[in-house]
PDB file of C-alpha atoms in Angstrom:
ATOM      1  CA  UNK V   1     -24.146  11.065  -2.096  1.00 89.00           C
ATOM      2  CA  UNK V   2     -23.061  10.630  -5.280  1.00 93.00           C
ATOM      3  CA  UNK V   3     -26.783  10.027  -6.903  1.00 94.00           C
ATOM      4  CA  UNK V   4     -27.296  13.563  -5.490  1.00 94.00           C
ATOM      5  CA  UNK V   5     -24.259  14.944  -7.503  1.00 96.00           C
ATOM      6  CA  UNK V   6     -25.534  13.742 -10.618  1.00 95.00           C
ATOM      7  CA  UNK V   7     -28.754  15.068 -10.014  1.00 96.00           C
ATOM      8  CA  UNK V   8     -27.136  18.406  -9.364  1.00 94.00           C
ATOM      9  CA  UNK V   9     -25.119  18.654 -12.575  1.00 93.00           C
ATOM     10  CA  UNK V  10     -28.188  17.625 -14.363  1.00 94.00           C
ATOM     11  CA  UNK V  11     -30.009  20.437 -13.139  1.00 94.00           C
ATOM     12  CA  UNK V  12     -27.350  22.448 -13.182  1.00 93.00           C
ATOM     13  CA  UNK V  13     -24.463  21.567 -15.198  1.00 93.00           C
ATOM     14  CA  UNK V  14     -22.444  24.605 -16.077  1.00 93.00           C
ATOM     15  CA  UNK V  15     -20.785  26.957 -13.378  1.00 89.00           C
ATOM     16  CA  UNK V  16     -22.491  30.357 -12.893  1.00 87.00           C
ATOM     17  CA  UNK V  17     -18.889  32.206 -13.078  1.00 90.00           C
ATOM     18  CA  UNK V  18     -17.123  30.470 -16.291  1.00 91.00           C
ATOM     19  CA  UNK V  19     -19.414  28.951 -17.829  1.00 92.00           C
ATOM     20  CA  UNK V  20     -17.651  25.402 -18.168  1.00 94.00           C
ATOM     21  CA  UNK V  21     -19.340  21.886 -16.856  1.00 94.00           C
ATOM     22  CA  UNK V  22     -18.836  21.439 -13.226  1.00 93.00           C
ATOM     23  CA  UNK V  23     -16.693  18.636 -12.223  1.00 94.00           C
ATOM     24  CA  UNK V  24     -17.848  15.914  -9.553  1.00 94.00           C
ATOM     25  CA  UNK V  25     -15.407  16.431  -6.960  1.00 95.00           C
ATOM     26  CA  UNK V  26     -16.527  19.964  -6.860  1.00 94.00           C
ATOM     27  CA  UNK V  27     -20.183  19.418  -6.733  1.00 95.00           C
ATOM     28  CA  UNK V  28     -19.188  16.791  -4.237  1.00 96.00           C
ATOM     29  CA  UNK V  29     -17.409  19.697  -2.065  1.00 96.00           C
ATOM     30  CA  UNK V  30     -20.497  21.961  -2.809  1.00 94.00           C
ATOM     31  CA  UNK V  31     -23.176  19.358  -1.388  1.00 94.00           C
ATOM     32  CA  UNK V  32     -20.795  18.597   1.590  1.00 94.00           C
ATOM     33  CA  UNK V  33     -21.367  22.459   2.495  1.00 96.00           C
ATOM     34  CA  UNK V  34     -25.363  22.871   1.860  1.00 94.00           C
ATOM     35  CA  UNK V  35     -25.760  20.047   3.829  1.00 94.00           C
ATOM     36  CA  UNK V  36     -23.453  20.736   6.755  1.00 93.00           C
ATOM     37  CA  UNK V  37     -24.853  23.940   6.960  1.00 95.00           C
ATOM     38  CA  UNK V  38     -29.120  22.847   6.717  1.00 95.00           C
ATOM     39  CA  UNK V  39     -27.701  20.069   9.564  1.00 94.00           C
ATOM     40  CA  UNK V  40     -26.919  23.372  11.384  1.00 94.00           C
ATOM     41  CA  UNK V  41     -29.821  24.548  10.939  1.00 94.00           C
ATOM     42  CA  UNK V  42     -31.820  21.065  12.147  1.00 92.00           C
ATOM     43  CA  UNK V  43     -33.291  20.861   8.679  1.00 93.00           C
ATOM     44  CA  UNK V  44     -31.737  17.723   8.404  1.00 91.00           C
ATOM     45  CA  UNK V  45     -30.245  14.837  10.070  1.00 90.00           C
ATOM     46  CA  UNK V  46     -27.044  13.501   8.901  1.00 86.00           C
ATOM     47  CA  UNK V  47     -25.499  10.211   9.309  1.00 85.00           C
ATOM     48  CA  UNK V  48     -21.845   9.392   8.975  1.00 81.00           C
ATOM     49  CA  UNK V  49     -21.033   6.206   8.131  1.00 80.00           C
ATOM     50  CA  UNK V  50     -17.773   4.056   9.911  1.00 76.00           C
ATOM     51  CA  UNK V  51     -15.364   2.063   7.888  1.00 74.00           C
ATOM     52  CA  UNK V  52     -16.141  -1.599   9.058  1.00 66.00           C
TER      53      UNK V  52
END
């Protein structure tokens, strides 16, 4: 998950609305939505993983 955030604030660093860099843990919270919502959608499968 967290290769995918860099990727996204390489492609898209700054926030739309302000302007500033956009910090990990909201990219994070971002990429938890888009892919909750294309698992809705059966674009994807997700897998959780369990603490061992």
């Amino acid at each position: 998950m967290m290769s995918l955030v860099e990727k996204w604030q390489k492609f898209r660093p700054l926030d739309p609305l302000t302007g500033e860099l956009i910090e990990n843990v909201k990219v994070f919270k971002l990429l938890q939505k888009l892919l909750t919502v294309l698992e809705d959608f059966d674009l994807i499968m997700l897998e959780t993983q369990h603490p061992s």
